[in-house]
Structure formats: structure tokens, C-alpha cells
PDB file of C-alpha atoms in Angstrom:
ATOM      1  CA  UNK A   1       0.300   0.041   0.106  1.00 40.00           C
ATOM      2  CA  UNK A   2       2.875   2.703   0.725  1.00 42.00           C
ATOM      3  CA  UNK A   3       4.775   2.026  -2.369  1.00 49.00           C
ATOM      4  CA  UNK A   4       1.321   2.444  -4.424  1.00 91.00           C
ATOM      5  CA  UNK A   5       0.696   5.712  -2.052  1.00 97.00           C
ATOM      6  CA  UNK A   6       4.055   7.022  -2.942  1.00 98.00           C
ATOM      7  CA  UNK A   7       3.386   6.459  -6.877  1.00 97.00           C
ATOM      8  CA  UNK A   8       0.202   8.423  -6.628  1.00 98.00           C
ATOM      9  CA  UNK A   9       1.717  11.065  -4.670  1.00 98.00           C
ATOM     10  CA  UNK A  10       4.741  11.366  -7.254  1.00 98.00           C
ATOM     11  CA  UNK A  11       2.254  11.670 -10.191  1.00 98.00           C
ATOM     12  CA  UNK A  12       0.161  14.123  -8.379  1.00 98.00           C
ATOM     13  CA  UNK A  13       2.921  16.324  -7.308  1.00 98.00           C
ATOM     14  CA  UNK A  14       4.356  16.370 -11.008  1.00 98.00           C
ATOM     15  CA  UNK A  15       0.803  17.441 -11.986  1.00 98.00           C
ATOM     16  CA  UNK A  16       0.542  20.361  -9.540  1.00 98.00           C
ATOM     17  CA  UNK A  17       4.145  21.733 -10.554  1.00 98.00           C
ATOM     18  CA  UNK A  18       2.848  21.886 -14.165  1.00 98.00           C
ATOM     19  CA  UNK A  19      -0.239  23.947 -12.835  1.00 98.00           C
ATOM     20  CA  UNK A  20       1.771  26.098 -10.668  1.00 97.00           C
ATOM     21  CA  UNK A  21       4.714  26.655 -13.164  1.00 96.00           C
ATOM     22  CA  UNK A  22       1.723  28.029 -15.834  1.00 96.00           C
ATOM     23  CA  UNK A  23       1.114  30.455 -13.456  1.00 95.00           C
ATOM     24  CA  UNK A  24       4.330  31.555 -12.330  1.00 95.00           C
ATOM     25  CA  UNK A  25       5.812  31.551 -15.813  1.00 94.00           C
ATOM     26  CA  UNK A  26       3.196  33.946 -17.077  1.00 92.00           C
ATOM     27  CA  UNK A  27       3.239  35.830 -13.935  1.00 89.00           C
ATOM     28  CA  UNK A  28      -0.900  36.051 -13.979  1.00 82.00           C
ATOM     29  CA  UNK A  29      -1.162  34.709 -10.219  1.00 87.00           C
ATOM     30  CA  UNK A  30      -3.264  37.080  -8.486  1.00 92.00           C
ATOM     31  CA  UNK A  31      -2.452  37.200  -4.453  1.00 91.00           C
ATOM     32  CA  UNK A  32      -4.412  37.835  -1.446  1.00 89.00           C
ATOM     33  CA  UNK A  33      -4.317  37.834   2.332  1.00 89.00           C
ATOM     34  CA  UNK A  34      -5.959  35.276   3.874  1.00 85.00           C
ATOM     35  CA  UNK A  35      -8.026  35.895   7.276  1.00 85.00           C
ATOM     36  CA  UNK A  36      -6.563  35.897  10.855  1.00 82.00           C
ATOM     37  CA  UNK A  37      -3.081  36.869   9.212  1.00 76.00           C
ATOM     38  CA  UNK A  38      -2.697  33.690   7.962  1.00 82.00           C
ATOM     39  CA  UNK A  39      -0.543  34.686   5.133  1.00 86.00           C
ATOM     40  CA  UNK A  40      -0.799  35.479   1.505  1.00 91.00           C
ATOM     41  CA  UNK A  41      -2.326  32.790  -1.067  1.00 94.00           C
ATOM     42  CA  UNK A  42      -2.635  33.157  -4.849  1.00 95.00           C
ATOM     43  CA  UNK A  43      -5.132  31.184  -7.476  1.00 94.00           C
ATOM     44  CA  UNK A  44      -2.368  28.970  -8.265  1.00 96.00           C
ATOM     45  CA  UNK A  45      -2.544  27.738  -4.495  1.00 97.00           C
ATOM     46  CA  UNK A  46      -6.275  27.369  -5.063  1.00 97.00           C
ATOM     47  CA  UNK A  47      -5.785  25.869  -8.618  1.00 97.00           C
ATOM     48  CA  UNK A  48      -3.242  23.169  -7.161  1.00 98.00           C
ATOM     49  CA  UNK A  49      -5.411  22.212  -4.075  1.00 98.00           C
ATOM     50  CA  UNK A  50      -8.495  21.651  -6.587  1.00 98.00           C
ATOM     51  CA  UNK A  51      -6.627  19.142  -8.792  1.00 98.00           C
ATOM     52  CA  UNK A  52      -4.949  17.507  -5.830  1.00 98.00           C
ATOM     53  CA  UNK A  53      -8.007  17.255  -3.735  1.00 98.00           C
ATOM     54  CA  UNK A  54     -10.016  16.050  -6.917  1.00 98.00           C
ATOM     55  CA  UNK A  55      -7.250  13.534  -8.092  1.00 98.00           C
ATOM     56  CA  UNK A  56      -6.117  12.016  -4.481  1.00 98.00           C
ATOM     57  CA  UNK A  57      -9.518  11.571  -3.167  1.00 97.00           C
ATOM     58  CA  UNK A  58     -10.933  10.037  -6.144  1.00 97.00           C
ATOM     59  CA  UNK A  59      -7.969   7.505  -6.196  1.00 97.00           C
ATOM     60  CA  UNK A  60      -8.149   7.084  -2.347  1.00 97.00           C
ATOM     61  CA  UNK A  61     -11.839   7.896  -1.400  1.00 97.00           C
ATOM     62  CA  UNK A  62     -11.613   5.913   1.836  1.00 97.00           C
ATOM     63  CA  UNK A  63      -8.439   8.338   2.848  1.00 98.00           C
ATOM     64  CA  UNK A  64      -9.077  11.416   4.887  1.00 98.00           C
ATOM     65  CA  UNK A  65      -8.264  14.843   3.715  1.00 98.00           C
ATOM     66  CA  UNK A  66      -6.059  17.786   5.210  1.00 98.00           C
ATOM     67  CA  UNK A  67      -4.656  20.657   3.236  1.00 98.00           C
ATOM     68  CA  UNK A  68      -3.870  24.372   3.888  1.00 97.00           C
ATOM     69  CA  UNK A  69      -6.222  25.452   1.345  1.00 96.00           C
ATOM     70  CA  UNK A  70      -9.171  23.454   2.260  1.00 96.00           C
ATOM     71  CA  UNK A  71     -11.902  23.909   4.945  1.00 95.00           C
ATOM     72  CA  UNK A  72     -10.942  21.338   7.711  1.00 95.00           C
ATOM     73  CA  UNK A  73     -13.274  19.003   9.810  1.00 92.00           C
ATOM     74  CA  UNK A  74     -13.445  16.430  12.187  1.00 94.00           C
ATOM     75  CA  UNK A  75     -13.953  13.670   9.990  1.00 95.00           C
ATOM     76  CA  UNK A  76     -10.675  12.950   9.373  1.00 97.00           C
ATOM     77  CA  UNK A  77      -9.988  11.828  12.981  1.00 97.00           C
ATOM     78  CA  UNK A  78     -11.677   8.908  12.366  1.00 95.00           C
ATOM     79  CA  UNK A  79      -9.855   7.977   9.103  1.00 96.00           C
ATOM     80  CA  UNK A  80      -6.931   5.261   9.744  1.00 97.00           C
ATOM     81  CA  UNK A  81      -5.029   6.832   6.618  1.00 98.00           C
ATOM     82  CA  UNK A  82      -5.123  10.732   5.923  1.00 98.00           C
ATOM     83  CA  UNK A  83      -3.537  13.136   3.098  1.00 98.00           C
ATOM     84  CA  UNK A  84      -1.868  15.908   4.644  1.00 98.00           C
ATOM     85  CA  UNK A  85      -0.937  18.476   1.478  1.00 98.00           C
ATOM     86  CA  UNK A  86       0.268  21.810   1.332  1.00 98.00           C
ATOM     87  CA  UNK A  87      -0.617  23.001  -2.535  1.00 98.00           C
ATOM     88  CA  UNK A  88       2.452  25.310  -2.498  1.00 97.00           C
ATOM     89  CA  UNK A  89       4.759  25.744   0.310  1.00 97.00           C
ATOM     90  CA  UNK A  90       6.456  29.102   0.172  1.00 94.00           C
ATOM     91  CA  UNK A  91       3.789  31.097  -1.263  1.00 95.00           C
ATOM     92  CA  UNK A  92       5.679  34.355  -0.673  1.00 94.00           C
ATOM     93  CA  UNK A  93       8.620  33.238  -2.680  1.00 95.00           C
ATOM     94  CA  UNK A  94       6.161  32.216  -5.641  1.00 95.00           C
ATOM     95  CA  UNK A  95       4.675  35.630  -5.248  1.00 94.00           C
ATOM     96  CA  UNK A  96       8.183  37.477  -5.389  1.00 94.00           C
ATOM     97  CA  UNK A  97       9.460  35.181  -8.706  1.00 94.00           C
ATOM     98  CA  UNK A  98      11.904  32.989  -6.639  1.00 95.00           C
ATOM     99  CA  UNK A  99      12.078  29.368  -7.341  1.00 95.00           C
ATOM    100  CA  UNK A 100      12.358  27.810  -3.788  1.00 95.00           C
ATOM    101  CA  UNK A 101       8.621  26.946  -3.468  1.00 97.00           C
ATOM    102  CA  UNK A 102       7.405  23.553  -3.546  1.00 98.00           C
ATOM    103  CA  UNK A 103       4.340  21.017  -3.457  1.00 98.00           C
ATOM    104  CA  UNK A 104       4.226  18.646  -0.207  1.00 98.00           C
ATOM    105  CA  UNK A 105       2.383  15.785  -0.438  1.00 98.00           C
ATOM    106  CA  UNK A 106       1.959  13.238   2.418  1.00 98.00           C
ATOM    107  CA  UNK A 107       0.152  10.052   3.687  1.00 98.00           C
ATOM    108  CA  UNK A 108      -0.390   9.602   7.519  1.00 98.00           C
ATOM    109  CA  UNK A 109      -1.486   6.148   8.891  1.00 98.00           C
ATOM    110  CA  UNK A 110      -2.392   6.241  12.698  1.00 97.00           C
ATOM    111  CA  UNK A 111      -0.290   9.245  13.302  1.00 97.00           C
ATOM    112  CA  UNK A 112       2.848   8.349  11.341  1.00 98.00           C
ATOM    113  CA  UNK A 113       3.868   9.612   7.940  1.00 98.00           C
ATOM    114  CA  UNK A 114       4.331   6.229   5.493  1.00 98.00           C
ATOM    115  CA  UNK A 115       4.849   8.221   1.959  1.00 98.00           C
ATOM    116  CA  UNK A 116       5.778  11.332   1.187  1.00 98.00           C
ATOM    117  CA  UNK A 117       6.796  13.457  -1.619  1.00 98.00           C
ATOM    118  CA  UNK A 118       8.217  17.071  -1.696  1.00 98.00           C
ATOM    119  CA  UNK A 119       8.874  18.470  -5.377  1.00 98.00           C
ATOM    120  CA  UNK A 120      10.258  21.861  -6.639  1.00 98.00           C
ATOM    121  CA  UNK A 121       8.995  22.218  -9.783  1.00 98.00           C
ATOM    122  CA  UNK A 122      11.158  25.407 -11.173  1.00 97.00           C
ATOM    123  CA  UNK A 123      14.301  23.011  -9.843  1.00 97.00           C
ATOM    124  CA  UNK A 124      12.663  19.856 -11.182  1.00 96.00           C
ATOM    125  CA  UNK A 125      13.800  18.274  -7.478  1.00 98.00           C
ATOM    126  CA  UNK A 126      11.494  15.708  -6.486  1.00 98.00           C
ATOM    127  CA  UNK A 127      12.297  14.191  -3.090  1.00 98.00           C
ATOM    128  CA  UNK A 128      10.361  11.059  -1.939  1.00 98.00           C
ATOM    129  CA  UNK A 129      10.068   8.258   0.887  1.00 98.00           C
ATOM    130  CA  UNK A 130       8.034   5.694   1.817  1.00 97.00           C
ATOM    131  CA  UNK A 131       8.444   4.095   5.426  1.00 97.00           C
ATOM    132  CA  UNK A 132      11.074   1.413   5.434  1.00 97.00           C
ATOM    133  CA  UNK A 133      12.046   2.433   2.154  1.00 97.00           C
ATOM    134  CA  UNK A 134      14.800   4.870   2.430  1.00 98.00           C
ATOM    135  CA  UNK A 135      14.642   8.449   0.890  1.00 98.00           C
ATOM    136  CA  UNK A 136      15.559   9.532  -2.544  1.00 98.00           C
ATOM    137  CA  UNK A 137      16.101  12.544  -4.684  1.00 98.00           C
ATOM    138  CA  UNK A 138      14.926  12.349  -8.530  1.00 98.00           C
ATOM    139  CA  UNK A 139      15.442   8.430  -7.727  1.00 98.00           C
ATOM    140  CA  UNK A 140      19.067   8.689  -6.046  1.00 98.00           C
ATOM    141  CA  UNK A 141      19.255   7.689  -2.757  1.00 98.00           C
ATOM    142  CA  UNK A 142      20.010  10.562   0.154  1.00 98.00           C
ATOM    143  CA  UNK A 143      21.456  10.600   3.510  1.00 98.00           C
ATOM    144  CA  UNK A 144      21.951  12.976   6.342  1.00 98.00           C
ATOM    145  CA  UNK A 145      25.154  14.791   6.643  1.00 98.00           C
ATOM    146  CA  UNK A 146      27.483  13.028   9.176  1.00 97.00           C
ATOM    147  CA  UNK A 147      28.740  16.298  11.219  1.00 96.00           C
ATOM    148  CA  UNK A 148      28.476  15.299  14.859  1.00 95.00           C
ATOM    149  CA  UNK A 149      29.992  18.535  16.381  1.00 94.00           C
ATOM    150  CA  UNK A 150      27.644  21.225  16.748  1.00 92.00           C
ATOM    151  CA  UNK A 151      30.174  23.798  16.653  1.00 90.00           C
ATOM    152  CA  UNK A 152      31.034  22.838  13.167  1.00 93.00           C
ATOM    153  CA  UNK A 153      27.361  22.393  11.928  1.00 95.00           C
ATOM    154  CA  UNK A 154      25.324  24.675   9.939  1.00 97.00           C
ATOM    155  CA  UNK A 155      21.550  24.705  10.778  1.00 97.00           C
ATOM    156  CA  UNK A 156      18.820  25.866   8.593  1.00 97.00           C
ATOM    157  CA  UNK A 157      16.702  28.189  10.690  1.00 96.00           C
ATOM    158  CA  UNK A 158      14.859  31.595  10.800  1.00 94.00           C
ATOM    159  CA  UNK A 159      16.978  34.227  12.669  1.00 93.00           C
ATOM    160  CA  UNK A 160      14.190  34.748  15.490  1.00 94.00           C
ATOM    161  CA  UNK A 161      14.853  31.090  16.623  1.00 94.00           C
ATOM    162  CA  UNK A 162      18.461  32.082  17.567  1.00 92.00           C
ATOM    163  CA  UNK A 163      17.012  34.534  19.914  1.00 92.00           C
ATOM    164  CA  UNK A 164      18.633  34.170  23.915  1.00 91.00           C
ATOM    165  CA  UNK A 165      15.253  33.356  25.292  1.00 93.00           C
ATOM    166  CA  UNK A 166      14.973  29.915  23.405  1.00 94.00           C
ATOM    167  CA  UNK A 167      18.153  28.642  24.639  1.00 94.00           C
ATOM    168  CA  UNK A 168      19.364  27.420  28.107  1.00 92.00           C
ATOM    169  CA  UNK A 169      22.439  29.266  27.982  1.00 87.00           C
ATOM    170  CA  UNK A 170      22.091  31.745  25.352  1.00 83.00           C
ATOM    171  CA  UNK A 171      22.041  31.466  21.712  1.00 79.00           C
ATOM    172  CA  UNK A 172      24.828  28.985  20.810  1.00 77.00           C
ATOM    173  CA  UNK A 173      27.521  31.384  19.448  1.00 69.00           C
ATOM    174  CA  UNK A 174      29.438  28.637  17.441  1.00 81.00           C
ATOM    175  CA  UNK A 175      26.408  27.680  15.493  1.00 88.00           C
ATOM    176  CA  UNK A 176      26.499  28.927  11.908  1.00 93.00           C
ATOM    177  CA  UNK A 177      22.587  29.774  10.599  1.00 94.00           C
ATOM    178  CA  UNK A 178      21.335  29.640   7.041  1.00 96.00           C
ATOM    179  CA  UNK A 179      17.792  29.960   5.697  1.00 95.00           C
ATOM    180  CA  UNK A 180      15.661  28.858   2.903  1.00 94.00           C
ATOM    181  CA  UNK A 181      12.026  30.191   2.476  1.00 89.00           C
ATOM    182  CA  UNK A 182      10.176  26.999   1.936  1.00 93.00           C
ATOM    183  CA  UNK A 183      10.013  24.967   5.238  1.00 96.00           C
ATOM    184  CA  UNK A 184       9.305  21.861   3.207  1.00 97.00           C
ATOM    185  CA  UNK A 185      12.571  22.566   1.133  1.00 97.00           C
ATOM    186  CA  UNK A 186      14.457  23.405   4.488  1.00 97.00           C
ATOM    187  CA  UNK A 187      13.584  19.774   5.524  1.00 98.00           C
ATOM    188  CA  UNK A 188      14.473  17.905   2.386  1.00 98.00           C
ATOM    189  CA  UNK A 189      18.202  20.072   2.328  1.00 98.00           C
ATOM    190  CA  UNK A 190      19.008  18.222   5.492  1.00 98.00           C
ATOM    191  CA  UNK A 191      17.593  15.165   4.345  1.00 98.00           C
ATOM    192  CA  UNK A 192      20.079  15.153   1.548  1.00 98.00           C
ATOM    193  CA  UNK A 193      22.919  16.210   3.713  1.00 98.00           C
ATOM    194  CA  UNK A 194      23.461  20.044   2.002  1.00 98.00           C
ATOM    195  CA  UNK A 195      23.313  21.445   5.607  1.00 98.00           C
ATOM    196  CA  UNK A 196      23.545  19.755   8.926  1.00 98.00           C
ATOM    197  CA  UNK A 197      20.441  20.347  10.722  1.00 98.00           C
ATOM    198  CA  UNK A 198      17.179  22.553  10.919  1.00 98.00           C
ATOM    199  CA  UNK A 199      14.849  23.792  13.576  1.00 96.00           C
ATOM    200  CA  UNK A 200      11.798  26.031  13.866  1.00 97.00           C
ATOM    201  CA  UNK A 201      10.660  26.650  17.228  1.00 96.00           C
ATOM    202  CA  UNK A 202       7.216  28.256  16.497  1.00 94.00           C
ATOM    203  CA  UNK A 203       3.777  26.213  16.342  1.00 96.00           C
ATOM    204  CA  UNK A 204       3.930  24.370  13.019  1.00 97.00           C
ATOM    205  CA  UNK A 205       1.122  23.552  10.416  1.00 97.00           C
ATOM    206  CA  UNK A 206       1.469  19.755   9.715  1.00 98.00           C
ATOM    207  CA  UNK A 207       1.109  20.422   6.032  1.00 98.00           C
ATOM    208  CA  UNK A 208       4.215  22.231   6.322  1.00 97.00           C
ATOM    209  CA  UNK A 209       6.161  19.155   7.312  1.00 98.00           C
ATOM    210  CA  UNK A 210       4.348  16.129   7.177  1.00 98.00           C
ATOM    211  CA  UNK A 211       6.108  14.897   3.975  1.00 98.00           C
ATOM    212  CA  UNK A 212       9.542  16.180   4.966  1.00 98.00           C
ATOM    213  CA  UNK A 213       9.593  14.504   8.227  1.00 98.00           C
ATOM    214  CA  UNK A 214       9.517  11.126   6.414  1.00 98.00           C
ATOM    215  CA  UNK A 215      12.245  12.052   4.082  1.00 98.00           C
ATOM    216  CA  UNK A 216      14.130  12.865   6.794  1.00 98.00           C
ATOM    217  CA  UNK A 217      13.814  10.021   8.946  1.00 98.00           C
ATOM    218  CA  UNK A 218      14.112   7.663   5.822  1.00 98.00           C
ATOM    219  CA  UNK A 219      17.365   9.752   5.257  1.00 98.00           C
ATOM    220  CA  UNK A 220      18.956   8.525   8.387  1.00 98.00           C
ATOM    221  CA  UNK A 221      17.743  11.900  10.373  1.00 98.00           C
ATOM    222  CA  UNK A 222      16.329  11.997  13.793  1.00 98.00           C
ATOM    223  CA  UNK A 223      12.938  14.310  13.953  1.00 98.00           C
ATOM    224  CA  UNK A 224      11.091  15.979  16.984  1.00 98.00           C
ATOM    225  CA  UNK A 225       9.100  18.665  18.444  1.00 97.00           C
ATOM    226  CA  UNK A 226      11.120  21.342  20.227  1.00 95.00           C
ATOM    227  CA  UNK A 227      11.165  19.271  23.438  1.00 94.00           C
ATOM    228  CA  UNK A 228      12.304  16.160  21.946  1.00 95.00           C
ATOM    229  CA  UNK A 229       8.935  14.503  21.738  1.00 97.00           C
ATOM    230  CA  UNK A 230       8.219  12.278  18.271  1.00 97.00           C
ATOM    231  CA  UNK A 231       6.324  14.131  15.748  1.00 98.00           C
ATOM    232  CA  UNK A 232       2.483  12.896  15.243  1.00 98.00           C
ATOM    233  CA  UNK A 233       0.280  14.051  12.987  1.00 98.00           C
ATOM    234  CA  UNK A 234      -3.544  14.204  11.788  1.00 98.00           C
ATOM    235  CA  UNK A 235      -3.980  16.089  15.321  1.00 97.00           C
ATOM    236  CA  UNK A 236      -7.313  17.590  16.144  1.00 97.00           C
ATOM    237  CA  UNK A 237      -5.567  21.042  15.840  1.00 97.00           C
ATOM    238  CA  UNK A 238      -3.070  20.445  13.191  1.00 98.00           C
ATOM    239  CA  UNK A 239       0.080  21.663  14.331  1.00 98.00           C
ATOM    240  CA  UNK A 240       3.100  20.334  16.257  1.00 98.00           C
ATOM    241  CA  UNK A 241       5.552  22.056  18.756  1.00 97.00           C
ATOM    242  CA  UNK A 242       8.226  23.330  16.292  1.00 97.00           C
ATOM    243  CA  UNK A 243      10.805  20.718  14.831  1.00 98.00           C
ATOM    244  CA  UNK A 244      14.264  19.852  15.624  1.00 98.00           C
ATOM    245  CA  UNK A 245      15.986  17.605  12.898  1.00 98.00           C
ATOM    246  CA  UNK A 246      19.529  16.421  12.225  1.00 98.00           C
ATOM    247  CA  UNK A 247      21.549  13.119  12.428  1.00 98.00           C
ATOM    248  CA  UNK A 248      21.543  11.679  15.885  1.00 98.00           C
ATOM    249  CA  UNK A 249      24.171  13.618  17.418  1.00 97.00           C
ATOM    250  CA  UNK A 250      23.271  16.784  16.063  1.00 97.00           C
ATOM    251  CA  UNK A 251      19.600  16.351  17.131  1.00 97.00           C
ATOM    252  CA  UNK A 252      20.377  15.078  20.765  1.00 96.00           C
ATOM    253  CA  UNK A 253      22.771  18.548  20.714  1.00 95.00           C
ATOM    254  CA  UNK A 254      20.430  21.109  19.882  1.00 95.00           C
ATOM    255  CA  UNK A 255      17.236  19.356  21.926  1.00 95.00           C
ATOM    256  CA  UNK A 256      19.474  19.623  24.983  1.00 94.00           C
ATOM    257  CA  UNK A 257      20.580  23.304  24.288  1.00 93.00           C
ATOM    258  CA  UNK A 258      17.083  24.344  23.983  1.00 94.00           C
ATOM    259  CA  UNK A 259      15.107  25.853  26.890  1.00 84.00           C
TER     260      UNK A 259
END
């Protein structure tokens, strides 16, 4: 079942990329702000979401549905398997004409991600994983970096996460920080070993991280929330308490250092 799900997600992600790319290259996407300061959305987000909802739910009518751009409901909580989807992760980058935006698609089974895909159409980078099957980038196996010393690590993170208040002894002065706008892409860059670790300390929507969580774990990473607890998905409020990810040594060091 997970293997067939992975094929389904991969095909859907590429179709999503074709739709979003047309808007992006033509510069025709209209954008507006969602209520309650929930960030921007474009008609490209909605077009991708409509296609994914139709195609994935037609293929798996017994799966639940959770998407950033769909109205949520309680019915998914009783479903054994659930699609968790971000039609476009990095909408601000999309609007700005930058290429680092992605489609993030996952299948969750009883709280655990079992298949996941992150696709960056403007870079033609397809990250994919299924439970127990390893992680790939465009079909080639990937694994996390082996850096064990936090002082030699580069951590993908937004600057506010390094405020002293988040750390037991203040910001670790030796840690080098880098940033990419798409959270799903940040997770995948760590999975392929381009960066050593990542963290985000604010409450984090499940659709931003579900696919990336599995890709990371199948690439050899340890993932958890800011307190070191395992990430669980399809929660009533679809958020987790931040994300910390890296190889076992760096994950332990970051989690220990956090307040």
C-alpha cells in the first residue's frame, strides 16, 4: 500500500508542478491575504489544491483529507489514513518570482507518515520516501550529513529562533545559521546532506512538514518537536510544537541546548 501511495503522490506532485509553473512563468497569479494573518494565498495555490483534492481523493476515497487551502473538519480524525497536503509551500517566494517553493504531499497512517513527496518544479527536484524504503532525490538515494559537533554544524533556521530566550544558556555562539524560505525545502536540504540540521520553534502546521518528516527519517535523521518528542500527525489542531531535525548527535545536542 505505501509503495502505491508513493507512486500516486509522485504523479500528483508533478501534475501540481505543471499547473503552478504555468501561473509562475506567465506572471498571472493573483494574490491576497487570508483572514486572521494566516499569510498570503494565490489563485495558483487554489488551482493546485483543487486538482490534488480531486485526483487524490478519487484514487483513495477512504482516506481523509487535510490541506492548508481546504476547510478542515473533524471527520479525518476517524480515518485510518489521511492525505496531508500543502499545495504550495513558500507562497511568498512564489509571489516574489523566486524558485524555492514546493508542493508537499504526504499520507499519514495512525499518526505516522508512511509516504511523502516534496517537489520543487522550478528546480525539477523530487524528494520522495516511503516507510522503510529509504529517501531519494530524483530517484537517487540520499542521506543526512555526518557532522557530529554542533560547533561545526550549519543549521537551517529563521533568525528569530536564535534569540537568547529559546536557549538554556543563550544562543549557541558557534552555530552557523542559514535559511531557505520553504520549510518543506529546508527539511529536504537536511535530508540530502546539504545542511547539517534544521529547527523551527514556533507552532508548525502539519502540512508544512509531514512529507519532509518522513524524507528526513528515511535519510537517517532524527526528528522531533522542540521538546524532543516524536512528531505525530492528524491532530485535532493540526500543529506540532516546532521541529528539530538532524543526525542523532546533532538532534540530541540541539534539543539539550534548547530552553
